Tab-separated table of C-alpha atoms in Angstrom:
chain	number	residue	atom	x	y	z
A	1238	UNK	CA	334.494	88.604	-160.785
A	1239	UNK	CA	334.174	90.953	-157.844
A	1240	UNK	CA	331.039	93.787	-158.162
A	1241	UNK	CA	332.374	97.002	-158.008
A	1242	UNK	CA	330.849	100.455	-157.178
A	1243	UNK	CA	330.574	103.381	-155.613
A	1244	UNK	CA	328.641	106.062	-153.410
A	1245	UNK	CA	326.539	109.252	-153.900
A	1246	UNK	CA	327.014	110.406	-150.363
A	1247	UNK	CA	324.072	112.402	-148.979
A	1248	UNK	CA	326.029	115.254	-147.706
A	1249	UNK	CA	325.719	116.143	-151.424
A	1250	UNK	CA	322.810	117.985	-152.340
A	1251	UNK	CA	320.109	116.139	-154.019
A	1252	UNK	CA	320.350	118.231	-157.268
A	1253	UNK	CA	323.320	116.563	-157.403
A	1254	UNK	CA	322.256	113.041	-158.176
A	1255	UNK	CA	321.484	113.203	-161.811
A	1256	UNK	CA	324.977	114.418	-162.817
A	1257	UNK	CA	326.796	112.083	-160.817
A	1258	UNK	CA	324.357	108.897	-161.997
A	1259	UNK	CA	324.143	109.643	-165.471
A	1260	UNK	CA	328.081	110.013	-165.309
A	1261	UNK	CA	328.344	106.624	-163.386
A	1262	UNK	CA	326.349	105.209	-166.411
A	1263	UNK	CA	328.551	106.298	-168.878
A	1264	UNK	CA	331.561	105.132	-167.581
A	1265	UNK	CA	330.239	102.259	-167.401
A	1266	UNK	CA	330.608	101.604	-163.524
A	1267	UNK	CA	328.049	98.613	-162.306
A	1268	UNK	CA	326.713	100.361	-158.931
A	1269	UNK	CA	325.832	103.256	-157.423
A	1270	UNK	CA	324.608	102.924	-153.462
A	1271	UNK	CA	322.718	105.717	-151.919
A	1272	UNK	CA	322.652	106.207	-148.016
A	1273	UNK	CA	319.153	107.024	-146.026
A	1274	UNK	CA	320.980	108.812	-143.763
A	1275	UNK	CA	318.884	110.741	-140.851
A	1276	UNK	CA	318.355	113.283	-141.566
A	1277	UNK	CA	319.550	113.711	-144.712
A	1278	UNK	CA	317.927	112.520	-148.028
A	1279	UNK	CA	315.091	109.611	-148.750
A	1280	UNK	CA	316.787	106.447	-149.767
A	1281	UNK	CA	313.885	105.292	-151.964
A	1282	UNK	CA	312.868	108.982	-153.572
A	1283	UNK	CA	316.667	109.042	-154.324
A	1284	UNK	CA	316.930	105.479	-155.846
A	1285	UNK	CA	313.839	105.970	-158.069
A	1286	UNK	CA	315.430	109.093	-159.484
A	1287	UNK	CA	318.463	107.178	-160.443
A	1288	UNK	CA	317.133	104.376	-161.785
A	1289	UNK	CA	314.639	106.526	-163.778
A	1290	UNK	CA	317.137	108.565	-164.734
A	1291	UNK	CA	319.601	105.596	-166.465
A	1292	UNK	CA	319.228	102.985	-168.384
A	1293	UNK	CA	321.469	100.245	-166.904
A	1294	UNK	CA	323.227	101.571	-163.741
A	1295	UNK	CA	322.320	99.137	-160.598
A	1296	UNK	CA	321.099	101.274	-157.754
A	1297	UNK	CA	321.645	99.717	-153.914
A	1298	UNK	CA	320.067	101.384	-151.054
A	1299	UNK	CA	321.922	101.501	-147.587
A	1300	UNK	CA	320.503	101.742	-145.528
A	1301	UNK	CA	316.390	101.809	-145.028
A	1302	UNK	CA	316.417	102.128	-140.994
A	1303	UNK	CA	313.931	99.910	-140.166
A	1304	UNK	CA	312.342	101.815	-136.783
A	1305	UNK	CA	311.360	104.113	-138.970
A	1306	UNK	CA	309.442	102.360	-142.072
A	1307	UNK	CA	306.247	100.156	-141.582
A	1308	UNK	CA	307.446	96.561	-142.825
A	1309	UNK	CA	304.162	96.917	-145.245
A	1310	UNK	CA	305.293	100.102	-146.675
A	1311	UNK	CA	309.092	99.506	-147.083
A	1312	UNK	CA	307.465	96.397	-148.849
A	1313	UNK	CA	305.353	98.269	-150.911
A	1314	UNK	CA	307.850	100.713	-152.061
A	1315	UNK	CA	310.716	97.987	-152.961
A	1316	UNK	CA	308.572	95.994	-155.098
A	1317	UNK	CA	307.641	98.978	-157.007
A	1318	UNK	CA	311.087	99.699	-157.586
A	1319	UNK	CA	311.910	95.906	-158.634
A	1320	UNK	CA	308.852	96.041	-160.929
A	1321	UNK	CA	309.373	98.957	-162.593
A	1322	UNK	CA	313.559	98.200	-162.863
A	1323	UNK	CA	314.339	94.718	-162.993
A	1324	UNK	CA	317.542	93.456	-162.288
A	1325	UNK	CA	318.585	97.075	-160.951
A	1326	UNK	CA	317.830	97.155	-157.531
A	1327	UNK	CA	319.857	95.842	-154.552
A	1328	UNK	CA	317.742	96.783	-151.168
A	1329	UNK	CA	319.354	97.085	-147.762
A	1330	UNK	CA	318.022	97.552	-144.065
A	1331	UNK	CA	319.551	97.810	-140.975
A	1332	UNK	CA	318.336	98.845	-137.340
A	1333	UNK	CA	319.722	102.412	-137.496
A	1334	UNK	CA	321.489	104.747	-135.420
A	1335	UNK	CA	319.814	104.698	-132.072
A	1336	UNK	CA	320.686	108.185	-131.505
A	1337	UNK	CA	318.762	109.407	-134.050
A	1338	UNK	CA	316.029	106.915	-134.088
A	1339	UNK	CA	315.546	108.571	-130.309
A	1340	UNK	CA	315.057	111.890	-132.019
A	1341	UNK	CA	312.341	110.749	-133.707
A	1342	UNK	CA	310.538	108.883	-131.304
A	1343	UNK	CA	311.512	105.893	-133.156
A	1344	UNK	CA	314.066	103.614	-131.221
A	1345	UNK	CA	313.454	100.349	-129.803
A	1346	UNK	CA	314.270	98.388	-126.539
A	1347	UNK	CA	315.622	95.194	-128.747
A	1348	UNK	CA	316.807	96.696	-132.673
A	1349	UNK	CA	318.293	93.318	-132.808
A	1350	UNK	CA	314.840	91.629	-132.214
A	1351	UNK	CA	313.156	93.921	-134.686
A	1352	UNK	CA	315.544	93.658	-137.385
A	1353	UNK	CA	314.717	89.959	-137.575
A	1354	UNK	CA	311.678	89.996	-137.560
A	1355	UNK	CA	311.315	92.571	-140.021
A	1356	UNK	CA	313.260	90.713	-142.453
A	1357	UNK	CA	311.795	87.676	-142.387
A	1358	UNK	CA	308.323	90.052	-143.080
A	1359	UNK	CA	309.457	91.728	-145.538
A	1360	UNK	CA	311.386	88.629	-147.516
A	1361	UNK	CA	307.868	87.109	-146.915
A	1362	UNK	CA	306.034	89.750	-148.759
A	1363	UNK	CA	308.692	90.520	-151.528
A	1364	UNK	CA	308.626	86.725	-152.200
A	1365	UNK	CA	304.313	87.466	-153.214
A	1366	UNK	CA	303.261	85.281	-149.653
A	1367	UNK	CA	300.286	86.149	-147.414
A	1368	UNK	CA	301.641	87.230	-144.040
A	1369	UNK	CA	300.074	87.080	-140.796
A	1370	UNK	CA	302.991	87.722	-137.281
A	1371	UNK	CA	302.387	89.118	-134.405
A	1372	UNK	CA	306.260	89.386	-133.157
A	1373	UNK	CA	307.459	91.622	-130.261
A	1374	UNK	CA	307.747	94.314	-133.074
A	1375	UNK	CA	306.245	93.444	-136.355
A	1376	UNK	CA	302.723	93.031	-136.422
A	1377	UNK	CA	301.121	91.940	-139.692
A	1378	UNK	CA	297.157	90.750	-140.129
A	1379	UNK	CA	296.677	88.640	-143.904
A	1380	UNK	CA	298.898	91.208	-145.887
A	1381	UNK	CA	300.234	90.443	-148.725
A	1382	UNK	CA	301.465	92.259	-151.818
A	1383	UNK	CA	299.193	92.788	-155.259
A	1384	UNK	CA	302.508	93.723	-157.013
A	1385	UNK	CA	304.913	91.546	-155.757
A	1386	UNK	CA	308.454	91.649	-157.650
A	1387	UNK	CA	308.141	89.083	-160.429
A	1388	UNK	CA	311.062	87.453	-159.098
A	1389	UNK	CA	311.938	87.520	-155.196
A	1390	UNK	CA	314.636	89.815	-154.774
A	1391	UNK	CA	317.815	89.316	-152.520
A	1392	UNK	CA	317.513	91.569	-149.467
A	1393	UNK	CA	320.878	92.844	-147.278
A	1394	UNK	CA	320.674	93.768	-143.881
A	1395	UNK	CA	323.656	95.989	-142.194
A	1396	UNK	CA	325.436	95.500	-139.549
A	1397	UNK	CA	328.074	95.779	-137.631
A	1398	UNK	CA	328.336	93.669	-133.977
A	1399	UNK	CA	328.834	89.929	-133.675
A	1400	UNK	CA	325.137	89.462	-132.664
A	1401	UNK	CA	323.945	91.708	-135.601
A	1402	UNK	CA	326.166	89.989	-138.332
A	1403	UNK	CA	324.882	86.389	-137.252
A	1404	UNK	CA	321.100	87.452	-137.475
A	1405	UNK	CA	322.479	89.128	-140.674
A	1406	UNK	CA	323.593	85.196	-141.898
A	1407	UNK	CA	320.105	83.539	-140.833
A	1408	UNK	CA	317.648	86.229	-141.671
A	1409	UNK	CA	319.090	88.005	-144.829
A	1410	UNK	CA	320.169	87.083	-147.820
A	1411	UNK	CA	323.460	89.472	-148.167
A	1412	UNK	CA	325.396	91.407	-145.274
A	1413	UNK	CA	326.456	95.102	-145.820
A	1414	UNK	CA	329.730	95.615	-144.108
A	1415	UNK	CA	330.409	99.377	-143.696
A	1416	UNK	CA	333.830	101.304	-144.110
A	1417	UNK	CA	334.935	100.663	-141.085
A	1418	UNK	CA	335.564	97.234	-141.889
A	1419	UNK	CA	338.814	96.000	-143.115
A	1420	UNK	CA	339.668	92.355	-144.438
A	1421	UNK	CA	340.323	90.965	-141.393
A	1422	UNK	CA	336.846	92.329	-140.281
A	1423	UNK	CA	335.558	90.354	-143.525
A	1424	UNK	CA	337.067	87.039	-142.908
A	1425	UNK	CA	335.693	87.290	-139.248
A	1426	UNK	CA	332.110	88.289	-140.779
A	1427	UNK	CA	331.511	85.549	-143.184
A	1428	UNK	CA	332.631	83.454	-139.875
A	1429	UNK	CA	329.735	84.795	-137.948
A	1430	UNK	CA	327.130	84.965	-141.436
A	1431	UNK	CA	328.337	81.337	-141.260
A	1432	UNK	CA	327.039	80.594	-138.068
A	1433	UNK	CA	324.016	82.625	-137.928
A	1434	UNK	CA	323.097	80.487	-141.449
A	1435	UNK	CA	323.987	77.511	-139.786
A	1436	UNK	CA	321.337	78.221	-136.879
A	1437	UNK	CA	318.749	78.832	-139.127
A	1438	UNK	CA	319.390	75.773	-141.633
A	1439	UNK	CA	320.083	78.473	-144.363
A	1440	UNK	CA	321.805	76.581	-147.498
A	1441	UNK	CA	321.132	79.276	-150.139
A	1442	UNK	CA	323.754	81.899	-151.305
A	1443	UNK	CA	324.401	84.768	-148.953
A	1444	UNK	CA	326.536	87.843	-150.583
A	1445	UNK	CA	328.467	90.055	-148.721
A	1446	UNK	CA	329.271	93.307	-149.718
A	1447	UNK	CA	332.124	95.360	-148.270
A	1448	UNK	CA	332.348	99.685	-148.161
A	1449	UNK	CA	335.735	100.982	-148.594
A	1450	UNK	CA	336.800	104.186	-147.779
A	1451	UNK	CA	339.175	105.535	-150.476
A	1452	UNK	CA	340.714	108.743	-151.446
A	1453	UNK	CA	342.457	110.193	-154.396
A	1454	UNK	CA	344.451	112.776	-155.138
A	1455	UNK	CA	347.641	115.091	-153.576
A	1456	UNK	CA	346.397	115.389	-150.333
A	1457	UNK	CA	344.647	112.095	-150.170
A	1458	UNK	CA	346.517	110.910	-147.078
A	1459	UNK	CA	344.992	114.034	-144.780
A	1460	UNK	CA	341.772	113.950	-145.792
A	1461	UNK	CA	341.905	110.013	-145.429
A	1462	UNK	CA	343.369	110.319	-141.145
A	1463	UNK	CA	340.508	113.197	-141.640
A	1464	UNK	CA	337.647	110.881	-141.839
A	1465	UNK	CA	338.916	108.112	-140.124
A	1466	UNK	CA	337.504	107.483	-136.641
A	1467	UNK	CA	338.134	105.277	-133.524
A	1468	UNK	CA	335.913	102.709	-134.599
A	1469	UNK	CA	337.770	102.387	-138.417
A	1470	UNK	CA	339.788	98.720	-138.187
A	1471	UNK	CA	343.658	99.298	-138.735
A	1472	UNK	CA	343.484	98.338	-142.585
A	1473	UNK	CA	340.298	100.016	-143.297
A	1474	UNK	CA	340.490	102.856	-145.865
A	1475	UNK	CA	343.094	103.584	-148.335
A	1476	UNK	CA	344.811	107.052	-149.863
A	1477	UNK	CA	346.187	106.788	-153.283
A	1478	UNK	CA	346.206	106.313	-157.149
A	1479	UNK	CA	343.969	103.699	-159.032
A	1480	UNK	CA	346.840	100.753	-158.201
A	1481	UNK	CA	346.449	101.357	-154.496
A	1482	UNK	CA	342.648	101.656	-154.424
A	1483	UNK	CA	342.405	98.571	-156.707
A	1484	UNK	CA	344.650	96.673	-154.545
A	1485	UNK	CA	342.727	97.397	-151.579
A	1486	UNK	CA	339.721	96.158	-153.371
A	1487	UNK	CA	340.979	92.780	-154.153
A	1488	UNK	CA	342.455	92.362	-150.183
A	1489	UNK	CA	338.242	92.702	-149.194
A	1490	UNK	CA	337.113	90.104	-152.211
A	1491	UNK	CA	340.001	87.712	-151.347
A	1492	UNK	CA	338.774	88.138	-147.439
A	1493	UNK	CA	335.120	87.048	-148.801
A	1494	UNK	CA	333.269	90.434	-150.150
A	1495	UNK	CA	331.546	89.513	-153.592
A	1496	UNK	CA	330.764	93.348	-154.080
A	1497	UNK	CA	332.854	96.270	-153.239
A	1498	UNK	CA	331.267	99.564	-153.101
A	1499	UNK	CA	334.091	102.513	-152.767
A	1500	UNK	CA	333.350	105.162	-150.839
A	1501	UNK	CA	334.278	108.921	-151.098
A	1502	UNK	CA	335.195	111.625	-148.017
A	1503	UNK	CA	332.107	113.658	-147.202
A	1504	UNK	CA	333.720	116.605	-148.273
A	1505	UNK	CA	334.580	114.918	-151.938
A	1506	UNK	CA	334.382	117.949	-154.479
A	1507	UNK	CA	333.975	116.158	-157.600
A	1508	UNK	CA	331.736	113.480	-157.282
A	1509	UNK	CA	330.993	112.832	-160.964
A	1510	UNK	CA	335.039	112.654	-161.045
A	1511	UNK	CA	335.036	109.925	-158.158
A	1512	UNK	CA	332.736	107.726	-160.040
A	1513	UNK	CA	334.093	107.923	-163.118
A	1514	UNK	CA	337.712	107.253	-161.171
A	1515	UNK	CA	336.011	103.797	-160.145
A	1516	UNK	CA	334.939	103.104	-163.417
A	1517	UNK	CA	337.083	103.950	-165.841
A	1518	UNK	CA	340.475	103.520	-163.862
A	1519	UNK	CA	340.081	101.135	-160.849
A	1520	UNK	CA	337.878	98.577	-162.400
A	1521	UNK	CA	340.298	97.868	-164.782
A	1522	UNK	CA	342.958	96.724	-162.117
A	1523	UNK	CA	340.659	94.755	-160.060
């Protein structure tokens, strides 16, 4: 059966977080991703507060951008999380957007390059080994975790090129696909995941997990064209009632997404109501 979930968008202000995961937990929806968006909220601060603050909710992080977080630390933090919350974390990284990782001092001649390498690091360390690299980017001298997650966890990586998506298939162990994807866009992922596994000798499970941008509501159709850009596929996104928003999610499993995570406008004004709308009246259809 296909995962479904849904976002706490961080153009809504932290304080907002409790209300919207405790109501995500009552209705009884299976995910909730948070973005670390620059510059915006902390993907990990935020994700700790939800978890801490339910009981059963899954939390998924998307995405930790990877210039800016030692491989160590990002390491460090996760397994915290998966120790303290078993079973409740899904982690995702990507290379981030080089715009603002040049505002930071942060961005990279080859994000590619170091988005490999710092996946197989930090799969290395989550998975309680003793590292020692020295890639073009990812430097690491005997580390290894004292607290490594009991069992090692499945990390994503997003992306959203051809050359991206097949380091997604041999280097991760899931690929995020964001809204601007639609099912055509999914069926031509896996193709590439497939390849990039097929590289790397890769014969375990890789998930992918698919973002789609959905809106509710009388005026669902304007605020949809709204937040649509030029990069948004043809059939990405979808305005409507539960049937419509359901039926869109089964087009992106049947294309090859094991998880769907719905996503709300930015300017969504009842995000507790959005959740629950996954929960309580689209899961129902999928």
């Amino acid at each position: 059966m296909t995962v479904l979930g849904a976002v706490f968008r961080p153009q809504n202000p932290p304080e907002r977080l409790r209300a919207v995961a405790m109501a995500a937990e009552a209705a009884g929806l299976e995910q909730l991703w948070l973005w670390e968006d620059c510059f915006l909220e902390s993907g990990i601060a935020s994700a700790a507060a939800a978890l801490a603050w339910t009981e059963r909710l899954g939390v998924g992080i998307g995405l930790l951008p990877v210039p800016l977080r030692n491989v160590a630390l990002t390491a460090m933090e996760a397994a915290t999380l998966y120790r303290l919350f078993p079973d409740r974390v899904q982690l995702g990284v990507g290379h981030g957007v080089q715009d603002w990782m040049g505002q930071v001092g942060a961005r990279v001649e080859s994000p590619v390059t170091l988005l490999g390498e710092y996946l197989d690091a930090l799969r290395a360390l989550l998975a309680g080994e003793r590292v020692t690299t020295s890639g073009r980017y990812v430097q690491l001298d005997e580390v290894a975790l004292d607290w490594p997650p009991l069992v090692p966890p499945r990390i994503y990586a997003g992306a959203r090129g051809p050359r991206s998506i097949r380091l997604c298939g041999a280097h991760a162990d899931g690929t995020l696909l964001d809204s601007i994807t639609d099912a055509d866009g999914v069926r031509a992922a896996q193709a590439l995941i497939e390849q990039g596994r097929a590289a790397a000798g890769r014969t375990d499970a890789h998930v992918i997990v698919a973002s789609l941008l959905a809106v509710t509501g009388p005026d669902a159709a304007a605020r949809l064209a709204a937040e649509r850009t030029p990069q948004h596929a043809p059939g990405a996104g979808v305005a409507g009632d539960a049937h419509a928003v359901a039926a869109a999610v089964r087009a992106l499993a049947e294309a090859g997404a094991a998880t769907v995570i719905v996503q709300p406008t930015a300017d969504e004004p009842d995000p507790e109501g959005f959740v629950r709308f996954v929960a309580e009246e689209v899961r129902p259809l999928v």
